XYZ file of C-alpha atoms in Angstrom:
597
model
C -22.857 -34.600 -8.775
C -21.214 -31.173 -9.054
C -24.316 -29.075 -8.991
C -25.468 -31.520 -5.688
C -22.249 -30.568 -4.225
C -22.251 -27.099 -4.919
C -25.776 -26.833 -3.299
C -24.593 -28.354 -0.335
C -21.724 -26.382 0.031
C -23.297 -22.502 -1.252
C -25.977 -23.675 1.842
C -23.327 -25.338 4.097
C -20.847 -22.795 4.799
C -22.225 -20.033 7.093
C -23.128 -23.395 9.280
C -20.039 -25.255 9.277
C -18.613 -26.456 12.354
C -20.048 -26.873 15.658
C -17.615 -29.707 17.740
C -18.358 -28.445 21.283
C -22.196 -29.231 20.332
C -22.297 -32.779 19.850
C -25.729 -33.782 21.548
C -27.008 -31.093 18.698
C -24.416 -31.963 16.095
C -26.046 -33.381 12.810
C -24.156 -35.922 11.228
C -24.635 -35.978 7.043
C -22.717 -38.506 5.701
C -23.511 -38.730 1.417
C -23.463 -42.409 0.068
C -23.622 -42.658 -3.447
C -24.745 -45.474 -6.126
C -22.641 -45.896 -8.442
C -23.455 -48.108 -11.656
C -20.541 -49.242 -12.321
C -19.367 -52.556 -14.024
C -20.626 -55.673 -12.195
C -23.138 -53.438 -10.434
C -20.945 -53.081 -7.469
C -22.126 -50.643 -4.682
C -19.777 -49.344 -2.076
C -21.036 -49.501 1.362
C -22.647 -46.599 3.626
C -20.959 -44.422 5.758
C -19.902 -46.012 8.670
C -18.284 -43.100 11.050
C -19.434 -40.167 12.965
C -17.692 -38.001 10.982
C -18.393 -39.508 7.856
C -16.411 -41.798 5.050
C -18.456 -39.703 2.452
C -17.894 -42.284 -1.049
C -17.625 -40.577 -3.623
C -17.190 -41.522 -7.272
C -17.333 -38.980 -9.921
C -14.387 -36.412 -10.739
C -12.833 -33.382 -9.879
C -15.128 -30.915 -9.349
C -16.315 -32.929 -6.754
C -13.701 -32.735 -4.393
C -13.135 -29.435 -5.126
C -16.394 -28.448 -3.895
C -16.491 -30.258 -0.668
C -12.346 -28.334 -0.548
C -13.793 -25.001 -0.870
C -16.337 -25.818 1.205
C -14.323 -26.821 3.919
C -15.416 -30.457 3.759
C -12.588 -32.435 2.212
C -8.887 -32.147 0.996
C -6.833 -29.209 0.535
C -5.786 -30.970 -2.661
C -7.895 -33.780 -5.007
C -6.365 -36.617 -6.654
C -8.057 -37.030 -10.326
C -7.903 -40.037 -12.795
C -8.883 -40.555 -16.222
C -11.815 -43.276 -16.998
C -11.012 -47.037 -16.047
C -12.574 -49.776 -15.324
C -14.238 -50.991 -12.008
C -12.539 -52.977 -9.645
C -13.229 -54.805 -6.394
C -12.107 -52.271 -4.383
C -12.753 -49.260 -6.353
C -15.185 -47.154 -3.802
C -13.432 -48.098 -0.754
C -9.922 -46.820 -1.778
C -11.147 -43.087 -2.685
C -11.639 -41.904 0.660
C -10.119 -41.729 3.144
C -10.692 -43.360 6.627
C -12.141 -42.032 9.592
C -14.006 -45.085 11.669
C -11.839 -44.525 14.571
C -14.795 -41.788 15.028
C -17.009 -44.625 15.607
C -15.476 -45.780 19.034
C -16.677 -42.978 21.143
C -20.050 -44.521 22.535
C -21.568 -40.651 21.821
C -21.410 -41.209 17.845
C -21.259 -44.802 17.428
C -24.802 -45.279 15.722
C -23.958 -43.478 12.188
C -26.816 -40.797 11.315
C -27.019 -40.498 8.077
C -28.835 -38.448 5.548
C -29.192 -40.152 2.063
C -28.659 -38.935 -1.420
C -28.522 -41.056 -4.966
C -27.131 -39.487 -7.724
C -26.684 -41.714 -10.491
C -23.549 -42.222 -12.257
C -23.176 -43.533 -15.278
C -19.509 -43.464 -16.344
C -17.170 -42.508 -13.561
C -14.453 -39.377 -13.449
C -16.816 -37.569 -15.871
C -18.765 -34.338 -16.011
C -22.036 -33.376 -16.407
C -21.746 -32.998 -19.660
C -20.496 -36.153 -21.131
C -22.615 -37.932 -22.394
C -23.824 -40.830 -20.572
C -23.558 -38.838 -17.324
C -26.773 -38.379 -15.817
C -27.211 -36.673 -12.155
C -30.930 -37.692 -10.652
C -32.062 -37.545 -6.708
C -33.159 -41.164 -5.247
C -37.375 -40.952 -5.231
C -36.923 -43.480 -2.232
C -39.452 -43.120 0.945
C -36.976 -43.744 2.933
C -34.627 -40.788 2.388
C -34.992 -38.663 5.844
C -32.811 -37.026 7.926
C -31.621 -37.611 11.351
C -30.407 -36.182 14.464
C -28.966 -38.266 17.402
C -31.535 -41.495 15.859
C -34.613 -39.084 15.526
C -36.106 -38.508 12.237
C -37.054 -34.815 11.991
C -37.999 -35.415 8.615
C -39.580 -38.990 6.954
C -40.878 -38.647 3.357
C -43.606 -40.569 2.762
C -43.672 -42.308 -0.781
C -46.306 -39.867 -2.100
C -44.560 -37.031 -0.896
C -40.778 -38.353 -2.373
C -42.187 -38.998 -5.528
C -44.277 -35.404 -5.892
C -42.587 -33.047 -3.576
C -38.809 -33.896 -3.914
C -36.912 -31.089 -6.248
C -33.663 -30.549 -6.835
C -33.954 -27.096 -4.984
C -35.476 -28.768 -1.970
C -32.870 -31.175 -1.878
C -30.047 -28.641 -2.127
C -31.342 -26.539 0.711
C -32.521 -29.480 2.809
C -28.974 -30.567 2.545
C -27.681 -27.281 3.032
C -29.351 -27.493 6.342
C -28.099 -30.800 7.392
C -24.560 -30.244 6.810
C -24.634 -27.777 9.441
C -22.536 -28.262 12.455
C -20.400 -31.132 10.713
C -16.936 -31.539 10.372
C -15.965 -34.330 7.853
C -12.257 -35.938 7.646
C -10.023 -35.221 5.247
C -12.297 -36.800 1.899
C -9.311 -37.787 -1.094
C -10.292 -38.581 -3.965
C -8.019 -41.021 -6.314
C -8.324 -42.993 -8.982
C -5.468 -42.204 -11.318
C -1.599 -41.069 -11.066
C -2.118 -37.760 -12.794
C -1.309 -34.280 -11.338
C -2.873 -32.955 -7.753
C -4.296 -29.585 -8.822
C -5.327 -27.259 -6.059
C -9.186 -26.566 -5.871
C -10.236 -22.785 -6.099
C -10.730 -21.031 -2.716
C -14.352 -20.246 -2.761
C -14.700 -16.284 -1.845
C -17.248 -15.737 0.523
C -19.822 -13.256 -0.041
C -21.573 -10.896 1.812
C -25.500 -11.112 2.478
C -27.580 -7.983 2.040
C -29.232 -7.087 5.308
C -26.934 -8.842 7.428
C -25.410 -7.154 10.598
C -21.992 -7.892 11.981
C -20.666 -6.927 15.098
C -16.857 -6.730 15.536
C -15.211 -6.319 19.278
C -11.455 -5.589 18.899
C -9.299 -3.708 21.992
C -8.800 0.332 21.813
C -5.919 1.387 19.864
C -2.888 3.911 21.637
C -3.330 5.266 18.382
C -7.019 7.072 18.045
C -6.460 7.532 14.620
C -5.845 3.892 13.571
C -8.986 3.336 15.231
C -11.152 5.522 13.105
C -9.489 4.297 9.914
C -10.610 0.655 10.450
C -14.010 1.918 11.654
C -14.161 4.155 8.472
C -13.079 1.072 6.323
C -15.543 -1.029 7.728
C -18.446 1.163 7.560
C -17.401 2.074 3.747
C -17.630 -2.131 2.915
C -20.956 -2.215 4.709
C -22.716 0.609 3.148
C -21.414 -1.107 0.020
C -22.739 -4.513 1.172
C -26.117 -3.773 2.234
C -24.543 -4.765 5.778
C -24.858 -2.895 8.972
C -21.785 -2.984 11.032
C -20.682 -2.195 14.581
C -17.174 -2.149 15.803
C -16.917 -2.009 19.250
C -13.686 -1.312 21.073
C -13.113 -1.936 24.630
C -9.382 -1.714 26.342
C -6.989 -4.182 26.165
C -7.613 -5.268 29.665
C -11.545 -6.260 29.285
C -11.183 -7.660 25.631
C -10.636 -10.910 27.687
C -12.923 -11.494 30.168
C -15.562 -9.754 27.500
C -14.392 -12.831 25.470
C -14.308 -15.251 27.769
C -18.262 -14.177 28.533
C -19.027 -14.805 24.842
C -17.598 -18.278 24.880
C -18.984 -19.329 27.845
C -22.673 -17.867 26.347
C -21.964 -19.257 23.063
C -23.315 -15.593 22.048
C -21.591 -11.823 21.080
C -20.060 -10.392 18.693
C -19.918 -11.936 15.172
C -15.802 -11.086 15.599
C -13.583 -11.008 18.171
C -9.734 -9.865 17.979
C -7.984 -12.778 19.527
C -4.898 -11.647 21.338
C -1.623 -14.024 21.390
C -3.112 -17.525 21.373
C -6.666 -17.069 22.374
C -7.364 -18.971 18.945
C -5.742 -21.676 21.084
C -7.394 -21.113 24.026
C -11.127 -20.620 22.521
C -10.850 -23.535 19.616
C -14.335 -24.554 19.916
C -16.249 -21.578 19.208
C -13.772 -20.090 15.969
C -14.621 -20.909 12.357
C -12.563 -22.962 10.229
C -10.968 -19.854 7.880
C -8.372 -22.236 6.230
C -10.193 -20.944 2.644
C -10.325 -17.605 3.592
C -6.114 -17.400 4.805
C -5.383 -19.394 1.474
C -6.877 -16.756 -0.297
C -4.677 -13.741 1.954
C -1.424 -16.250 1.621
C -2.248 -16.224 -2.360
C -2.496 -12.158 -2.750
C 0.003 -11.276 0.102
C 2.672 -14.420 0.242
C 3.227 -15.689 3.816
C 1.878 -14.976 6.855
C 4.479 -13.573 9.974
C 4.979 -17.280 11.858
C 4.267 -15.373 15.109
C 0.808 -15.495 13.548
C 0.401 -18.389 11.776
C 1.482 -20.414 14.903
C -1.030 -18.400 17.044
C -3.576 -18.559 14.603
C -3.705 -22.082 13.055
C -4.981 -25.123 15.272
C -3.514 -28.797 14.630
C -3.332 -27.596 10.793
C -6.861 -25.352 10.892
C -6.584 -21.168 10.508
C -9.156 -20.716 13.503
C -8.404 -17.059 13.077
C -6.617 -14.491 10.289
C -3.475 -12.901 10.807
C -4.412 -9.573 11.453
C -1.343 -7.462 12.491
C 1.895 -7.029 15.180
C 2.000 -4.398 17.673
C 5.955 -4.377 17.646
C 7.381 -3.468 21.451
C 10.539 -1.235 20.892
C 12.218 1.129 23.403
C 11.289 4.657 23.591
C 14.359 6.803 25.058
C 14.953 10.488 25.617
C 18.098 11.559 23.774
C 18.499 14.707 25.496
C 18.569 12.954 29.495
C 20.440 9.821 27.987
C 23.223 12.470 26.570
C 23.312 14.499 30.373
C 24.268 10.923 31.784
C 27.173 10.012 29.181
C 24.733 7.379 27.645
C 25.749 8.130 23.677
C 22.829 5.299 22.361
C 20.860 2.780 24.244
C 22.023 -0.143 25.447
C 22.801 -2.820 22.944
C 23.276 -5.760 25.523
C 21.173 -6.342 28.982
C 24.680 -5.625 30.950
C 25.201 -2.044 28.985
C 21.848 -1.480 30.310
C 22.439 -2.084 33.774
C 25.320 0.398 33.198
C 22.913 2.733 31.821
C 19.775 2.359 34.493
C 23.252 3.201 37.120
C 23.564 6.484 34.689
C 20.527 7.291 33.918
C 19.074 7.835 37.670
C 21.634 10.400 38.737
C 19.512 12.775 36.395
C 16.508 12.008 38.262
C 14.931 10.190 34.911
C 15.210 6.672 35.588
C 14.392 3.415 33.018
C 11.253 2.301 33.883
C 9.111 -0.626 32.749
C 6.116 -2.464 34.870
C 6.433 -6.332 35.834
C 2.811 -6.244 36.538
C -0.185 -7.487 34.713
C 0.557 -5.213 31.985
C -0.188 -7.719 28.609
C 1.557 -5.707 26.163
C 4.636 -4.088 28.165
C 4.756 -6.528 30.911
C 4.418 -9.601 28.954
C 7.025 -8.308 25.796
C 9.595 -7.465 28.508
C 10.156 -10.072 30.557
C 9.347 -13.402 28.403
C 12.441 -11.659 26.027
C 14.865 -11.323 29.266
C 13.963 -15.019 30.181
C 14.555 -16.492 26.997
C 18.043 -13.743 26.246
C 19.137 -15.831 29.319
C 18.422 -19.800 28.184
C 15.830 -19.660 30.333
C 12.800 -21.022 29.570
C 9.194 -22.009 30.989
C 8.582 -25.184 29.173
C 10.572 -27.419 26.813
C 9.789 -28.073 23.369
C 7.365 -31.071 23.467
C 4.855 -28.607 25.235
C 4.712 -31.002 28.086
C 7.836 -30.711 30.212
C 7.873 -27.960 32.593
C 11.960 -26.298 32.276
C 11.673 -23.080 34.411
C 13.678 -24.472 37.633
C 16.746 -24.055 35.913
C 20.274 -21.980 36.081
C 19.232 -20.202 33.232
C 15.975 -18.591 35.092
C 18.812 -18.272 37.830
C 20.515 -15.879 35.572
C 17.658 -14.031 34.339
C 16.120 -12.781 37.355
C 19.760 -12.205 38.837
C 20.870 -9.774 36.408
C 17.355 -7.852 36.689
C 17.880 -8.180 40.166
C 21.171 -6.496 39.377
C 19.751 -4.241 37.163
C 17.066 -2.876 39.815
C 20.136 -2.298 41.921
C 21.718 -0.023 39.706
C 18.979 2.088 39.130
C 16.059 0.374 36.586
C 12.633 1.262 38.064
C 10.408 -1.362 37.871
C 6.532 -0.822 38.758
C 4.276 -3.704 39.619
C 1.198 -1.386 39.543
C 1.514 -0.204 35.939
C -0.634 -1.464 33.546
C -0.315 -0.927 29.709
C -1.249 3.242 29.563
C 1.228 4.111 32.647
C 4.282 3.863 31.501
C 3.065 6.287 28.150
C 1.647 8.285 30.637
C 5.020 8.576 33.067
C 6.936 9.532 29.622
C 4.747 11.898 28.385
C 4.672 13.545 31.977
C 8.278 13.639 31.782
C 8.742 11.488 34.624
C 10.943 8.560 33.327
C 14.062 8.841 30.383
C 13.480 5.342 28.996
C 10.298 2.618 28.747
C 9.633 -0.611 26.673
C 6.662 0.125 24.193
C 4.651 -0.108 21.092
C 5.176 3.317 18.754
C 2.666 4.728 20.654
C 4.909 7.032 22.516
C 6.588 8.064 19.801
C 3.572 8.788 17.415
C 1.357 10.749 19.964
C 4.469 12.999 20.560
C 4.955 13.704 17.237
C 1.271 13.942 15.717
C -0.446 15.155 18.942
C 1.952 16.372 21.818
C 5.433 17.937 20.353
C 6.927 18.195 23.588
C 9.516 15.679 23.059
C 9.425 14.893 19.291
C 12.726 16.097 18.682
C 14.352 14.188 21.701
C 13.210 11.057 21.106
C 14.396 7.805 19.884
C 13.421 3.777 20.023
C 15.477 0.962 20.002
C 15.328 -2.689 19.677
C 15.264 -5.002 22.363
C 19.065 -5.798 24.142
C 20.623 -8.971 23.630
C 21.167 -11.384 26.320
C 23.938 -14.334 26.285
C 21.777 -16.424 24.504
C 21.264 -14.182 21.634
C 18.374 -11.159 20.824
C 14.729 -12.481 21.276
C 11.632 -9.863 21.209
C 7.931 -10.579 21.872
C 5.153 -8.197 20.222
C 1.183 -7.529 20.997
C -0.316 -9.798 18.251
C -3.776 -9.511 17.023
C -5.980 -11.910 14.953
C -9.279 -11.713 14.463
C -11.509 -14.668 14.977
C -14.714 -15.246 13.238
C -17.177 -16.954 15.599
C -19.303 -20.032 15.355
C -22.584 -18.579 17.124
C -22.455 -15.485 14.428
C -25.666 -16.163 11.930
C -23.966 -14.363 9.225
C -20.468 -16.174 9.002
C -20.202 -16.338 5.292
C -20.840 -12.211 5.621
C -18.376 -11.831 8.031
C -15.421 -13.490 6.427
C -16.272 -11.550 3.352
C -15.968 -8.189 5.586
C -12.408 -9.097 7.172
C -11.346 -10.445 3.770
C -11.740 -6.901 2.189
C -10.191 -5.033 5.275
C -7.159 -7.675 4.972
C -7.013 -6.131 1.041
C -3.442 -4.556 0.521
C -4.884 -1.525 -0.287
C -7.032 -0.915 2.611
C -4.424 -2.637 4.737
C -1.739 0.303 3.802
C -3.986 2.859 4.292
C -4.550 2.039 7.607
C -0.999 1.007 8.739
C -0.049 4.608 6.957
C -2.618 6.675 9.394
C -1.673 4.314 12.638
C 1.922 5.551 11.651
C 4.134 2.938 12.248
C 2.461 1.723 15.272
C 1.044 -1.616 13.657
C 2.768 -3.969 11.236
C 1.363 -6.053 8.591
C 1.742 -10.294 8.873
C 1.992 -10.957 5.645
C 5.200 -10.635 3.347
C 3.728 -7.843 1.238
C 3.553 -6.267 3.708
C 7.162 -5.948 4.715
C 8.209 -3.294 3.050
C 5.544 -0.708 4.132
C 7.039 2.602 3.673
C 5.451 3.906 6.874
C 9.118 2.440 8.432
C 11.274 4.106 6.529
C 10.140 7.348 5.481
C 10.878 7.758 9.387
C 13.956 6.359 10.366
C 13.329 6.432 14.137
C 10.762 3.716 13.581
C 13.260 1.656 12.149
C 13.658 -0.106 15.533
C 10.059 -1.087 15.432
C 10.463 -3.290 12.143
C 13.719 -4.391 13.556
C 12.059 -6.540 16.625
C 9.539 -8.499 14.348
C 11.564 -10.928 13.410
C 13.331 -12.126 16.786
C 9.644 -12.024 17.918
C 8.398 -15.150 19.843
C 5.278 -16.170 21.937
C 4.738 -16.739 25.145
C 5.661 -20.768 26.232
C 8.652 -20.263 23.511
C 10.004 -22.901 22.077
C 6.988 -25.022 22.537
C 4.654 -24.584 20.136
C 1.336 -22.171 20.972
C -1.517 -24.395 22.648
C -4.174 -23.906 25.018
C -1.515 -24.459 27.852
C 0.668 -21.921 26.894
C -2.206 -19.488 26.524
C -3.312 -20.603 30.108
C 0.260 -19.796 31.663
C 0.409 -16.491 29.328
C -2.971 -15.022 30.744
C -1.710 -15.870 34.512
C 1.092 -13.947 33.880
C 3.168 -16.294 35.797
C 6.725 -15.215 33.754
C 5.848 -11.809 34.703
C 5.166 -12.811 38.491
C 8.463 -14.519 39.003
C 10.213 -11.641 38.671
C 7.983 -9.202 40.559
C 8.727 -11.486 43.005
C 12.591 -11.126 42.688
C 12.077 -7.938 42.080
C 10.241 -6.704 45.286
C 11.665 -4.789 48.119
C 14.559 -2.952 45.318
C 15.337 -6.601 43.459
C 16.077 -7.785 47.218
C 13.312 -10.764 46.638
C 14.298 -14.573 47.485
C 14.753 -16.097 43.763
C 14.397 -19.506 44.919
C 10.650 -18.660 46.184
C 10.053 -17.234 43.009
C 11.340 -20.135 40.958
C 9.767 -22.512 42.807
C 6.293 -20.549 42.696
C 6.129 -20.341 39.125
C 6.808 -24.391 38.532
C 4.473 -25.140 40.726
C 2.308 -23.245 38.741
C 3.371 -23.970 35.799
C 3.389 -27.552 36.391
C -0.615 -27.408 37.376
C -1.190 -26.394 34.237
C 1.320 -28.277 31.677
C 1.246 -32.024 33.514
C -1.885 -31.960 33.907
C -4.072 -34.721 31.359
């Protein structure tokens, strides 16, 4: 039984998965004959999705584990004697599956290994493991046999490697219910994660957004192309800006074709489900070496319990502030409170420098400003159960009145930046203050000098509701369409090593963060003590549709920017904008999307 399982899960994995595909999906579901005492037989498979029956012992459901096919954990007994309902208590249930009209007729692909003791392995004696001669062992998809043995053929042709790669084959595209298998009251031991391994000659294609920081860039390129060369494996990284990474993803999904990887920003792993591989082994395996992932990550990342992407790294959003212009307007450090920094933005534009930030579609600096000033506030865009929309309240009152007040005073706010203006307004000397990854800070040190010396970054203010931040996240998504999964997973598995991690994080200089503990302490943030601030807003950090949980919904209000649009609209015309049009645009929108079936 173990060697039939590991065949079917070595040829399973790069073709696990396919949900959005069920008119193609084939449906393997494993019934077994068991000789057991009285000669009972547990029935067949009944569901789409498979009650896969399975007598024998551990290494059994560790298998179908690591192969992404069963429990996280397996339930093992010692030897006992057969009872009545001995098969049909091992597994666990899925024939709510069988309702939907699309999978009620179970397709089924048959296997017979013979057991002759139970919870025993291959080598005890007694044990024997054999593949069922029978003609009429085929397989099926959607009712049509697309492969019928005839009884000459079964009895001459059928070896145990054609039946492992045959049922290699027709696992693809499944995805099985949690399988449990328990006979006993002993111990739960964990199965092994099963590493995946590169295949020689493969090509992978990563697309990932352009780095502020050129440098951390060529590192990861430099990494990858090291592991390939290694590998046998041709690899391409391709970068585009932060602005076309989505609609150059959304073209993949919609083509069910590109790159092998995409780097899924916020909850796109939310938003594009369907077409990401499970990589629940291959996180287990990070979460093992590197202890636990950021839960900014993890909640973007993981998917009603599934790791549809892995935790890649935080682009923390800190302020960037001339010391020299913040000292000519009596300003001694920046503002630790949103009213000291009205106080300051009144300073701070007598010298002709004003704080400046966009409230356009900016999705780093737009985004990680004003989600933080809604929530410092109470405000909030949906409550907790993901289903309530909660932005028509006095809280979002408050919010866009004190950034009306703040506007006022002096805070510049520019609905026509995008992400590179603002760097570009502080490195033109133009503006004293801006909300932004390290960026700033590490091109003026390593690349510009004009201002090294005279700059500083600080957290995020605190608002009467306490100190909340929001950073750029990126995971990286392996996708279902990619013909070299298993190759793929092995590459972002090595450039996830701690190692190879810290040498990049070390040349992008502070600008990215790890998301697991070990990294925490990288010493890129403290052999510098002006990037101090940038550690110090990862841990107030939220997501966008805070403090319900990521979903597709949330996702769908984040990429509309409609936060971000309520107060441009507030904020027009020098913060003279009618806040009750602006509330009552964004429920409205916001509504369309969250009460909605």
């Amino acid at each position: 039984m173990a060697a039939l399982l590991d065949g079917i899960g070595r040829h399973a994995r790069p073709y696990l998965g396919q949900p959005g595909r069920l008119h193609q999906r084939v449906q393997l579901q494993l019934r077994h004959q068991a000789r057991v005492g009285g000669g009972h037989r547990p029935p067949p498979a009944q569901s789409v999705l498979g009650r896969a029956e399975l007598i024998g012992y551990q290494r059994v459901g560790a298998v179908l584990a690591q192969a992404g096919l069963g429990a996280a954990e397996v339930h093992v007994g010692g030897r006992h004697h057969s009872h009545s309902r001995h098969g049909r208590h091992l597994v666990h249930d899925a024939t709510a599956h069988a309702a939907d009209s699309d999978h009620a007729q179970p397709d089924r692909f048959g296997a017979a290994p013979e057991l002759g003791q139970v919870h025993q392995s291959p080598t005890t004696s007694g044990v024997t493991i054999g593949f069922s001669r029978a003609a009429h062992i085929g397989l099926v998809i959607r009712g049509v046999p697309v492969m019928a043995q005839s009884s000459k053929r079964a009895k001459s042709g059928w070896s145990r490697r054609k039946f492992l790669q045959t049922a290699g084959v027709a696992v693809a595209t499944i995805a099985f219910p949690e399988i449990i298998i328990s006979c006993g009251p002993q111990s739960n031991p964990t199965p092994a994660a099963v590493i995946p391994k590169a295949r020689k000659g493969a090509s992978i294609r990563l697309l990932q957004w352009t780095s502020f920081v050129k440098q951390a860039d060529d590192e990861f390129k430099r990494q990858a192309a090291e592991w390939g060369a290694a590998n046998g494996v041709t690899v391409a990284i391709e970068t585009v800006t932060g602005d076309q990474l989505q609609p150059k993803t959304a073209a993949a999904v919609e083509a069910s074709s590109g790159p092998d990887i995409i780097q899924m920003q916020y909850a796109w792993p939310q938003l594009y489900t369907n077409s990401c591989v499970d990589l629940t082994n291959d996180v287990n395996i990070l979460i093992g070496k590197l202890g636990k992932p950021d839960p900014v990550n993890e909640a973007y990342c993981k998917v009603d319990g599934v790791w549809r992407a892995m935790p890649y790294t935080i682009v923390p959003n800190a302020w960037s502030y001339r010391t020299d212009y913040f000292g000519q307007a009596g300003v001694s450090s920046f503002p630790a409170t949103w009213d000291e920094f009205t106080i300051a933005a009144g300073k701070l534009k007598t010298t002709g420098k004003p704080i400046s930030q966009t409230d356009g579609h900016a999705y780093g600096d737009s985004l990680t400003m004003w989600n933080p000033v809604l929530w410092g506030f109470g405000g909030k865009e949906v409550n907790a159960d993901g289903k309530t929309v909660a932005i028509n309240s006095q809280e979002t009152r408050n919010a866009i009145k004190w950034a009306q007040g703040a506007v006022k005073a002096g805070f510049v706010v520019h609905p026509e930046w995008l992400d590179p203006d603002n760097n570009q307004a502080y490195h033109a000397d133009r503006i004293s203050a801006t909300l932004n990854g390290a960026s700033i800070y590490i091109r003026e040190k390593v690349e510009f000098h004009h201002y090294t010396d005279v700059t500083n970054n600080a957290p995020m203010p605190s608002g009467p509701k306490g100190t909340f931040a929001m950073n750029l996240i990126f995971n990286h998504a392996v996708m279902k369409w990619s013909p070299d999964v298993e190759t793929a997973r092995a590459m972002l598995l090595h450039l996830m090593d701690k190692d190879q991690y810290m040498k990049w994080t070390t040349i992008a200089g502070g600008y990215n963060a790890g998301p697991f503990d070990a990294f925490h302490n990288d010493p890129v943030f403290t052999t510098d003590p002006k990037l101090k601030a940038f550690q110090d807003v990862i841990a107030p950090g939220k997501w966008p549709g805070w403090p319900a949980a990521p979903s597709k919904k949330t996702a769908q209000s984040q990429t509309q920017f409609i936060v971000a649009d309520m107060f441009a609209k507030a904020l027009a015309n020098g913060g003279t904008g009618d806040i009750e049009a602006a509330v009552a645009a964004a429920e409205t929108s916001l509504k369309a999307i969250f009460e909605r079936p």
